[in-house]
Short mmCIF file of N, CA and C in Angstrom, two decimals:
data_model
loop_
_atom_site.label_atom_id
_atom_site.label_comp_id
_atom_site.label_asym_id
_atom_site.label_seq_id
_atom_site.Cartn_x
_atom_site.Cartn_y
_atom_site.Cartn_z
N MET A 39 -57.29 18.27 30.04
CA MET A 39 -56.27 17.53 29.31
C MET A 39 -55.89 18.28 28.02
N PHE A 40 -56.91 18.73 27.27
CA PHE A 40 -56.65 19.44 26.02
C PHE A 40 -55.87 20.72 26.29
N ILE A 41 -56.28 21.45 27.33
CA ILE A 41 -55.61 22.71 27.69
C ILE A 41 -54.15 22.42 28.04
N GLN A 42 -53.93 21.34 28.79
CA GLN A 42 -52.58 20.98 29.17
C GLN A 42 -51.74 20.65 27.93
N MET A 43 -52.30 19.87 26.99
CA MET A 43 -51.59 19.54 25.76
C MET A 43 -51.28 20.80 24.96
N LEU A 44 -52.25 21.71 24.89
CA LEU A 44 -52.06 22.96 24.16
C LEU A 44 -50.94 23.77 24.79
N TYR A 45 -50.92 23.84 26.14
CA TYR A 45 -49.88 24.58 26.83
C TYR A 45 -48.51 23.96 26.55
N VAL A 46 -48.42 22.64 26.64
CA VAL A 46 -47.15 21.96 26.39
C VAL A 46 -46.69 22.22 24.96
N GLN A 47 -47.64 22.14 24.01
CA GLN A 47 -47.30 22.38 22.61
C GLN A 47 -46.77 23.80 22.42
N MET A 48 -47.49 24.78 22.97
CA MET A 48 -47.05 26.17 22.83
C MET A 48 -45.70 26.38 23.49
N ASN A 49 -45.51 25.77 24.67
CA ASN A 49 -44.27 25.92 25.40
C ASN A 49 -43.09 25.36 24.60
N ILE A 50 -43.26 24.15 24.05
CA ILE A 50 -42.19 23.54 23.26
C ILE A 50 -41.91 24.38 22.02
N GLU A 51 -42.97 24.81 21.33
CA GLU A 51 -42.78 25.62 20.13
C GLU A 51 -42.06 26.92 20.45
N ASN A 52 -42.42 27.55 21.57
CA ASN A 52 -41.74 28.79 21.96
C ASN A 52 -40.28 28.54 22.31
N GLN A 53 -40.00 27.43 22.99
CA GLN A 53 -38.61 27.10 23.31
C GLN A 53 -37.80 26.86 22.05
N ILE A 54 -38.39 26.17 21.09
CA ILE A 54 -37.68 25.91 19.84
C ILE A 54 -37.41 27.21 19.11
N LYS A 55 -38.41 28.09 19.03
CA LYS A 55 -38.27 29.34 18.29
C LYS A 55 -37.34 30.32 18.97
N THR A 56 -37.43 30.42 20.30
CA THR A 56 -36.70 31.48 20.99
C THR A 56 -35.31 31.07 21.42
N SER A 57 -35.01 29.82 21.38
CA SER A 57 -33.69 29.39 21.80
C SER A 57 -32.69 29.61 20.67
N GLY A 58 -31.97 30.70 20.73
CA GLY A 58 -30.98 31.00 19.71
C GLY A 58 -29.78 30.07 19.79
N ARG A 59 -29.64 29.36 20.90
CA ARG A 59 -28.49 28.49 21.08
C ARG A 59 -28.62 27.15 20.35
N LEU A 60 -29.84 26.74 20.07
CA LEU A 60 -30.02 25.46 19.39
C LEU A 60 -29.80 25.62 17.90
N PRO A 61 -28.98 24.75 17.32
CA PRO A 61 -28.80 24.81 15.87
C PRO A 61 -30.10 24.43 15.15
N ALA A 62 -30.22 24.89 13.92
CA ALA A 62 -31.43 24.64 13.13
C ALA A 62 -31.70 23.15 13.02
N SER A 63 -30.66 22.32 12.89
CA SER A 63 -30.86 20.88 12.76
C SER A 63 -31.52 20.30 14.01
N LYS A 64 -31.09 20.75 15.18
CA LYS A 64 -31.67 20.26 16.44
C LYS A 64 -33.11 20.74 16.58
N ARG A 65 -33.37 22.00 16.25
CA ARG A 65 -34.74 22.52 16.33
C ARG A 65 -35.66 21.73 15.40
N LEU A 66 -35.16 21.41 14.19
CA LEU A 66 -35.95 20.63 13.23
C LEU A 66 -36.26 19.25 13.80
N LEU A 67 -35.26 18.56 14.30
CA LEU A 67 -35.47 17.20 14.81
C LEU A 67 -36.40 17.18 16.02
N ILE A 68 -36.25 18.13 16.90
CA ILE A 68 -37.16 18.22 18.06
C ILE A 68 -38.58 18.45 17.57
N SER A 69 -38.73 19.33 16.62
CA SER A 69 -40.06 19.61 16.08
C SER A 69 -40.66 18.38 15.40
N LEU A 70 -39.84 17.66 14.62
CA LEU A 70 -40.32 16.45 13.96
C LEU A 70 -40.75 15.39 14.97
N LEU A 71 -39.93 15.17 15.99
CA LEU A 71 -40.26 14.18 17.01
C LEU A 71 -41.52 14.56 17.77
N TYR A 72 -41.61 15.82 18.14
CA TYR A 72 -42.80 16.28 18.86
C TYR A 72 -44.05 16.11 17.99
N THR A 73 -43.95 16.48 16.71
CA THR A 73 -45.09 16.37 15.80
C THR A 73 -45.48 14.92 15.60
N ALA A 74 -44.50 14.04 15.43
CA ALA A 74 -44.79 12.61 15.26
C ALA A 74 -45.51 12.05 16.48
N ASN A 75 -45.06 12.44 17.66
CA ASN A 75 -45.72 11.97 18.89
C ASN A 75 -47.15 12.49 18.99
N GLN A 76 -47.33 13.75 18.62
CA GLN A 76 -48.66 14.34 18.67
C GLN A 76 -49.61 13.62 17.69
N ILE A 77 -49.13 13.35 16.49
CA ILE A 77 -49.94 12.64 15.49
C ILE A 77 -50.26 11.24 15.99
N ASN A 78 -49.26 10.55 16.54
CA ASN A 78 -49.50 9.21 17.09
C ASN A 78 -50.58 9.24 18.17
N ASP A 79 -50.51 10.24 19.04
CA ASP A 79 -51.53 10.36 20.09
C ASP A 79 -52.92 10.56 19.49
N GLN A 80 -53.01 11.41 18.48
CA GLN A 80 -54.32 11.68 17.87
C GLN A 80 -54.88 10.45 17.15
N ILE A 81 -54.04 9.75 16.41
CA ILE A 81 -54.51 8.55 15.72
C ILE A 81 -54.83 7.46 16.74
N GLY A 82 -54.02 7.34 17.77
CA GLY A 82 -54.29 6.38 18.84
C GLY A 82 -55.64 6.61 19.50
N GLU A 83 -55.97 7.89 19.75
CA GLU A 83 -57.28 8.22 20.32
C GLU A 83 -58.41 7.88 19.35
N THR A 84 -58.16 8.07 18.08
CA THR A 84 -59.16 7.75 17.05
C THR A 84 -59.44 6.25 17.03
N LEU A 85 -58.42 5.44 17.26
CA LEU A 85 -58.57 3.98 17.21
C LEU A 85 -59.09 3.38 18.52
N LYS A 86 -58.99 4.13 19.61
CA LYS A 86 -59.37 3.61 20.93
C LYS A 86 -60.78 3.03 20.98
N PRO A 87 -61.79 3.67 20.40
CA PRO A 87 -63.14 3.08 20.46
C PRO A 87 -63.25 1.71 19.76
N PHE A 88 -62.30 1.41 18.90
CA PHE A 88 -62.32 0.14 18.18
C PHE A 88 -61.47 -0.93 18.89
N ASP A 89 -60.91 -0.56 20.04
CA ASP A 89 -60.08 -1.47 20.84
C ASP A 89 -58.92 -2.04 20.02
N ILE A 90 -58.23 -1.14 19.33
CA ILE A 90 -57.11 -1.55 18.48
C ILE A 90 -56.01 -0.49 18.57
N SER A 91 -54.78 -0.95 18.57
CA SER A 91 -53.64 -0.02 18.64
C SER A 91 -53.19 0.35 17.22
N ILE A 92 -52.34 1.35 17.14
CA ILE A 92 -51.81 1.77 15.83
C ILE A 92 -51.03 0.62 15.17
N PRO A 93 -50.12 -0.06 15.89
CA PRO A 93 -49.42 -1.18 15.25
C PRO A 93 -50.36 -2.31 14.81
N GLN A 94 -51.39 -2.60 15.59
CA GLN A 94 -52.36 -3.63 15.20
C GLN A 94 -53.11 -3.20 13.93
N PHE A 95 -53.48 -1.93 13.88
CA PHE A 95 -54.14 -1.37 12.69
C PHE A 95 -53.22 -1.49 11.49
N ASN A 96 -51.94 -1.22 11.69
CA ASN A 96 -50.95 -1.33 10.63
C ASN A 96 -50.87 -2.77 10.10
N VAL A 97 -50.86 -3.76 11.01
CA VAL A 97 -50.81 -5.17 10.60
C VAL A 97 -52.06 -5.51 9.78
N LEU A 98 -53.22 -5.08 10.23
CA LEU A 98 -54.46 -5.37 9.49
C LEU A 98 -54.40 -4.77 8.08
N ARG A 99 -53.92 -3.54 7.97
CA ARG A 99 -53.84 -2.91 6.64
C ARG A 99 -52.83 -3.63 5.75
N ILE A 100 -51.74 -4.08 6.32
CA ILE A 100 -50.75 -4.84 5.54
C ILE A 100 -51.40 -6.12 5.01
N LEU A 101 -52.12 -6.82 5.88
CA LEU A 101 -52.74 -8.08 5.47
C LEU A 101 -53.86 -7.84 4.45
N ARG A 102 -54.60 -6.77 4.60
CA ARG A 102 -55.62 -6.44 3.60
C ARG A 102 -54.96 -6.18 2.25
N GLY A 103 -53.82 -5.54 2.27
CA GLY A 103 -53.08 -5.25 1.05
C GLY A 103 -52.57 -6.50 0.34
N GLN A 104 -52.55 -7.61 1.04
CA GLN A 104 -52.13 -8.89 0.44
C GLN A 104 -53.21 -9.46 -0.48
N LYS A 105 -54.42 -8.89 -0.41
CA LYS A 105 -55.55 -9.28 -1.27
C LYS A 105 -55.81 -10.79 -1.23
N GLY A 106 -55.91 -11.32 0.02
CA GLY A 106 -56.23 -12.72 0.21
C GLY A 106 -55.03 -13.65 0.26
N LYS A 107 -53.89 -13.16 -0.20
CA LYS A 107 -52.67 -13.96 -0.18
C LYS A 107 -52.07 -13.89 1.22
N PRO A 108 -51.69 -15.03 1.81
CA PRO A 108 -51.12 -15.00 3.17
C PRO A 108 -49.76 -14.30 3.20
N ALA A 109 -49.41 -13.81 4.38
CA ALA A 109 -48.10 -13.18 4.59
C ALA A 109 -47.42 -13.90 5.75
N ASN A 110 -46.10 -13.91 5.73
CA ASN A 110 -45.39 -14.46 6.89
C ASN A 110 -44.97 -13.32 7.81
N LEU A 111 -44.46 -13.66 8.98
CA LEU A 111 -44.11 -12.64 9.97
C LEU A 111 -43.04 -11.68 9.45
N SER A 112 -42.07 -12.19 8.70
CA SER A 112 -41.01 -11.29 8.22
C SER A 112 -41.55 -10.30 7.19
N THR A 113 -42.49 -10.72 6.36
CA THR A 113 -43.11 -9.79 5.40
C THR A 113 -43.85 -8.68 6.13
N ILE A 114 -44.59 -9.06 7.15
CA ILE A 114 -45.33 -8.06 7.94
C ILE A 114 -44.34 -7.10 8.61
N GLN A 115 -43.29 -7.66 9.22
CA GLN A 115 -42.29 -6.85 9.91
C GLN A 115 -41.64 -5.85 8.96
N GLU A 116 -41.31 -6.29 7.75
CA GLU A 116 -40.67 -5.41 6.76
C GLU A 116 -41.57 -4.23 6.39
N ARG A 117 -42.87 -4.46 6.37
CA ARG A 117 -43.80 -3.43 5.91
C ARG A 117 -44.35 -2.56 7.04
N MET A 118 -44.02 -2.90 8.28
CA MET A 118 -44.52 -2.13 9.42
C MET A 118 -43.97 -0.71 9.38
N VAL A 119 -44.81 0.25 9.74
CA VAL A 119 -44.36 1.64 9.85
C VAL A 119 -43.37 1.75 11.00
N SER A 120 -43.70 1.13 12.13
CA SER A 120 -42.80 1.13 13.29
C SER A 120 -42.10 -0.21 13.37
N LYS A 121 -40.81 -0.21 13.10
CA LYS A 121 -40.03 -1.45 13.13
C LYS A 121 -39.79 -1.93 14.56
N MET A 122 -40.14 -1.12 15.54
CA MET A 122 -39.93 -1.47 16.94
C MET A 122 -40.98 -2.45 17.45
N SER A 123 -42.05 -2.60 16.74
CA SER A 123 -43.14 -3.44 17.20
C SER A 123 -42.75 -4.91 17.21
N ASN A 124 -43.24 -5.64 18.20
CA ASN A 124 -43.06 -7.08 18.28
C ASN A 124 -44.17 -7.72 17.43
N THR A 125 -43.84 -8.09 16.22
CA THR A 125 -44.83 -8.57 15.26
C THR A 125 -45.54 -9.82 15.75
N THR A 126 -44.80 -10.75 16.35
CA THR A 126 -45.42 -11.98 16.84
C THR A 126 -46.49 -11.67 17.89
N ARG A 127 -46.16 -10.79 18.81
CA ARG A 127 -47.11 -10.41 19.86
C ARG A 127 -48.33 -9.71 19.26
N LEU A 128 -48.10 -8.83 18.28
CA LEU A 128 -49.22 -8.13 17.63
C LEU A 128 -50.16 -9.12 16.95
N VAL A 129 -49.57 -10.06 16.21
CA VAL A 129 -50.38 -11.07 15.51
C VAL A 129 -51.14 -11.92 16.52
N ASP A 130 -50.48 -12.30 17.61
CA ASP A 130 -51.16 -13.10 18.65
C ASP A 130 -52.38 -12.37 19.21
N LYS A 131 -52.23 -11.07 19.46
CA LYS A 131 -53.38 -10.29 19.97
C LYS A 131 -54.50 -10.21 18.94
N LEU A 132 -54.13 -10.06 17.67
CA LEU A 132 -55.15 -9.99 16.61
C LEU A 132 -55.84 -11.34 16.41
N ILE A 133 -55.11 -12.43 16.65
CA ILE A 133 -55.72 -13.76 16.59
C ILE A 133 -56.75 -13.91 17.71
N LEU A 134 -56.39 -13.48 18.91
CA LEU A 134 -57.33 -13.53 20.04
C LEU A 134 -58.61 -12.74 19.76
N LYS A 135 -58.47 -11.65 19.02
CA LYS A 135 -59.63 -10.82 18.66
C LYS A 135 -60.34 -11.37 17.42
N GLU A 136 -59.82 -12.47 16.87
CA GLU A 136 -60.37 -13.12 15.67
C GLU A 136 -60.35 -12.21 14.44
N LEU A 137 -59.33 -11.36 14.37
CA LEU A 137 -59.18 -10.44 13.24
C LEU A 137 -58.22 -10.99 12.19
N VAL A 138 -57.33 -11.90 12.63
CA VAL A 138 -56.42 -12.58 11.70
C VAL A 138 -56.36 -14.06 12.07
N GLU A 139 -55.86 -14.85 11.12
CA GLU A 139 -55.66 -16.28 11.34
C GLU A 139 -54.22 -16.64 11.04
N ARG A 140 -53.72 -17.60 11.81
CA ARG A 140 -52.38 -18.14 11.57
C ARG A 140 -52.56 -19.56 11.07
N VAL A 141 -51.92 -19.86 9.95
CA VAL A 141 -52.02 -21.20 9.36
C VAL A 141 -50.61 -21.74 9.17
N ILE A 142 -50.41 -22.99 9.57
CA ILE A 142 -49.13 -23.65 9.34
C ILE A 142 -49.12 -24.17 7.90
N CYS A 143 -48.09 -23.83 7.16
CA CYS A 143 -47.96 -24.24 5.76
C CYS A 143 -47.83 -25.76 5.69
N GLU A 144 -48.61 -26.39 4.82
CA GLU A 144 -48.60 -27.85 4.68
C GLU A 144 -47.26 -28.35 4.13
N GLU A 145 -46.68 -27.64 3.17
CA GLU A 145 -45.43 -28.08 2.55
C GLU A 145 -44.23 -27.91 3.47
N ASN A 146 -44.25 -26.86 4.28
CA ASN A 146 -43.14 -26.57 5.18
C ASN A 146 -43.71 -26.22 6.54
N ARG A 147 -43.72 -27.16 7.46
CA ARG A 147 -44.37 -26.99 8.76
C ARG A 147 -43.75 -25.87 9.59
N ARG A 148 -42.53 -25.45 9.24
CA ARG A 148 -41.91 -24.35 9.98
C ARG A 148 -42.41 -22.99 9.50
N LYS A 149 -43.05 -22.99 8.34
CA LYS A 149 -43.53 -21.73 7.76
C LYS A 149 -44.94 -21.42 8.27
N VAL A 150 -45.08 -20.22 8.81
CA VAL A 150 -46.37 -19.78 9.35
C VAL A 150 -46.91 -18.69 8.42
N GLU A 151 -48.15 -18.85 8.03
CA GLU A 151 -48.79 -17.87 7.15
C GLU A 151 -49.94 -17.20 7.90
N ILE A 152 -50.07 -15.90 7.69
CA ILE A 152 -51.08 -15.11 8.40
C ILE A 152 -51.98 -14.45 7.37
N THR A 153 -53.28 -14.53 7.62
CA THR A 153 -54.26 -13.88 6.75
C THR A 153 -55.25 -13.10 7.60
N ILE A 154 -55.84 -12.10 7.00
CA ILE A 154 -56.88 -11.32 7.68
C ILE A 154 -58.20 -12.08 7.55
N THR A 155 -59.00 -12.06 8.61
CA THR A 155 -60.31 -12.72 8.58
C THR A 155 -61.36 -11.76 8.03
N GLN A 156 -62.55 -12.29 7.78
CA GLN A 156 -63.64 -11.42 7.34
C GLN A 156 -63.98 -10.41 8.44
N GLN A 157 -63.88 -10.86 9.68
CA GLN A 157 -64.13 -9.95 10.81
C GLN A 157 -63.11 -8.81 10.81
N GLY A 158 -61.85 -9.11 10.47
CA GLY A 158 -60.82 -8.08 10.37
C GLY A 158 -61.12 -7.12 9.24
N MET A 159 -61.56 -7.65 8.10
CA MET A 159 -61.93 -6.80 6.96
C MET A 159 -63.10 -5.89 7.33
N ASN A 160 -64.09 -6.45 8.03
CA ASN A 160 -65.25 -5.66 8.45
C ASN A 160 -64.84 -4.53 9.39
N LEU A 161 -63.91 -4.84 10.29
CA LEU A 161 -63.44 -3.81 11.23
C LEU A 161 -62.74 -2.68 10.46
N LEU A 162 -61.90 -3.03 9.49
CA LEU A 162 -61.22 -2.01 8.70
C LEU A 162 -62.22 -1.14 7.94
N THR A 163 -63.30 -1.74 7.46
CA THR A 163 -64.33 -0.98 6.76
C THR A 163 -64.93 0.09 7.68
N LYS A 164 -65.06 -0.24 8.96
CA LYS A 164 -65.59 0.73 9.93
C LYS A 164 -64.54 1.77 10.31
N ILE A 165 -63.31 1.33 10.45
CA ILE A 165 -62.23 2.22 10.92
C ILE A 165 -61.78 3.20 9.83
N ASP A 166 -61.70 2.75 8.59
CA ASP A 166 -61.12 3.56 7.52
C ASP A 166 -61.67 4.98 7.44
N PRO A 167 -63.01 5.17 7.40
CA PRO A 167 -63.49 6.55 7.29
C PRO A 167 -63.18 7.39 8.53
N VAL A 168 -63.13 6.78 9.69
CA VAL A 168 -62.83 7.51 10.92
C VAL A 168 -61.37 7.97 10.91
N VAL A 169 -60.48 7.08 10.50
CA VAL A 169 -59.06 7.44 10.42
C VAL A 169 -58.84 8.47 9.31
N ASP A 170 -59.53 8.31 8.18
CA ASP A 170 -59.42 9.29 7.10
C ASP A 170 -59.79 10.69 7.60
N ASN A 171 -60.87 10.78 8.37
CA ASN A 171 -61.30 12.07 8.92
C ASN A 171 -60.26 12.63 9.89
N ALA A 172 -59.69 11.77 10.71
CA ALA A 172 -58.66 12.21 11.66
C ALA A 172 -57.43 12.72 10.90
N GLU A 173 -57.04 12.01 9.85
CA GLU A 173 -55.88 12.43 9.06
C GLU A 173 -56.14 13.77 8.37
N LYS A 174 -57.35 13.95 7.88
CA LYS A 174 -57.70 15.23 7.26
C LYS A 174 -57.67 16.36 8.28
N ALA A 175 -58.16 16.08 9.48
CA ALA A 175 -58.15 17.10 10.54
C ALA A 175 -56.71 17.48 10.92
N ILE A 176 -55.84 16.50 10.93
CA ILE A 176 -54.44 16.75 11.29
C ILE A 176 -53.75 17.60 10.23
N THR A 177 -54.08 17.37 8.96
CA THR A 177 -53.38 18.05 7.87
C THR A 177 -54.15 19.22 7.27
N ASN A 178 -55.28 19.58 7.87
CA ASN A 178 -56.15 20.59 7.24
C ASN A 178 -55.55 21.99 7.14
N LYS A 179 -54.46 22.25 7.85
CA LYS A 179 -53.84 23.58 7.77
C LYS A 179 -52.88 23.70 6.59
N LEU A 180 -52.66 22.59 5.90
CA LEU A 180 -51.73 22.58 4.77
C LEU A 180 -52.48 22.43 3.45
N GLN A 181 -51.97 23.10 2.44
CA GLN A 181 -52.51 22.95 1.09
C GLN A 181 -51.91 21.68 0.47
N PRO A 182 -52.60 21.09 -0.52
CA PRO A 182 -52.07 19.87 -1.15
C PRO A 182 -50.63 20.01 -1.65
N ASP A 183 -50.29 21.14 -2.24
CA ASP A 183 -48.92 21.31 -2.73
C ASP A 183 -47.91 21.39 -1.57
N GLU A 184 -48.34 21.95 -0.44
CA GLU A 184 -47.48 22.00 0.73
C GLU A 184 -47.25 20.60 1.30
N MET A 185 -48.31 19.78 1.28
CA MET A 185 -48.19 18.40 1.76
C MET A 185 -47.22 17.62 0.88
N GLU A 186 -47.32 17.83 -0.43
CA GLU A 186 -46.41 17.13 -1.36
C GLU A 186 -44.97 17.55 -1.10
N LYS A 187 -44.75 18.85 -0.94
CA LYS A 187 -43.40 19.35 -0.70
C LYS A 187 -42.85 18.82 0.63
N MET A 188 -43.68 18.83 1.65
CA MET A 188 -43.24 18.33 2.95
C MET A 188 -42.91 16.84 2.87
N THR A 189 -43.71 16.09 2.14
CA THR A 189 -43.44 14.66 1.94
C THR A 189 -42.10 14.46 1.25
N GLU A 190 -41.82 15.27 0.24
CA GLU A 190 -40.52 15.20 -0.44
C GLU A 190 -39.37 15.49 0.53
N PHE A 191 -39.53 16.51 1.35
CA PHE A 191 -38.48 16.85 2.32
C PHE A 191 -38.24 15.70 3.29
N LEU A 192 -39.32 15.10 3.79
CA LEU A 192 -39.19 14.00 4.74
C LEU A 192 -38.53 12.79 4.09
N GLN A 193 -38.84 12.54 2.83
CA GLN A 193 -38.19 11.44 2.11
C GLN A 193 -36.70 11.72 1.97
N GLN A 194 -36.32 12.97 1.76
CA GLN A 194 -34.89 13.32 1.68
C GLN A 194 -34.18 13.00 2.98
N LEU A 195 -34.85 13.25 4.10
CA LEU A 195 -34.24 12.95 5.40
C LEU A 195 -34.04 11.45 5.60
N ARG A 196 -34.95 10.64 5.06
CA ARG A 196 -34.87 9.19 5.23
C ARG A 196 -33.85 8.53 4.32
N HIS A 197 -33.44 9.18 3.27
CA HIS A 197 -32.53 8.54 2.31
C HIS A 197 -31.15 9.12 2.37
#
């Protein structure tokens, strides 16, 4: 599997570099998409032993960032890295795993509030160092100043 991934990576990189017909903008976007997918795959593999997906991990981190204050579905959706995720379905799965709780607001019965459970906090405590190591492994070929510059460039593309 690793050899196959390496071959595909080398093949795509060679096609991007050697194809004089592709404009620089297209080569850049292909490279960005390929890199994003590769990073997603690596982080996904890192999370697999914890039986949690990247979007579920993202929801847990958002709720932890609330520091005990509940969040509603729209707040979670706004803060998600991937806006394509079905937030209701993600929260439902996390409820089944007892990692988050859904509470109906007493003042407004239509308002649903979501909080992370202690079990969810405990899971994040286990996951955080593993994900940190994976992120370091992914970025270890770059110097801190290169990472900062690349982050600035990516922000320019988003705005």
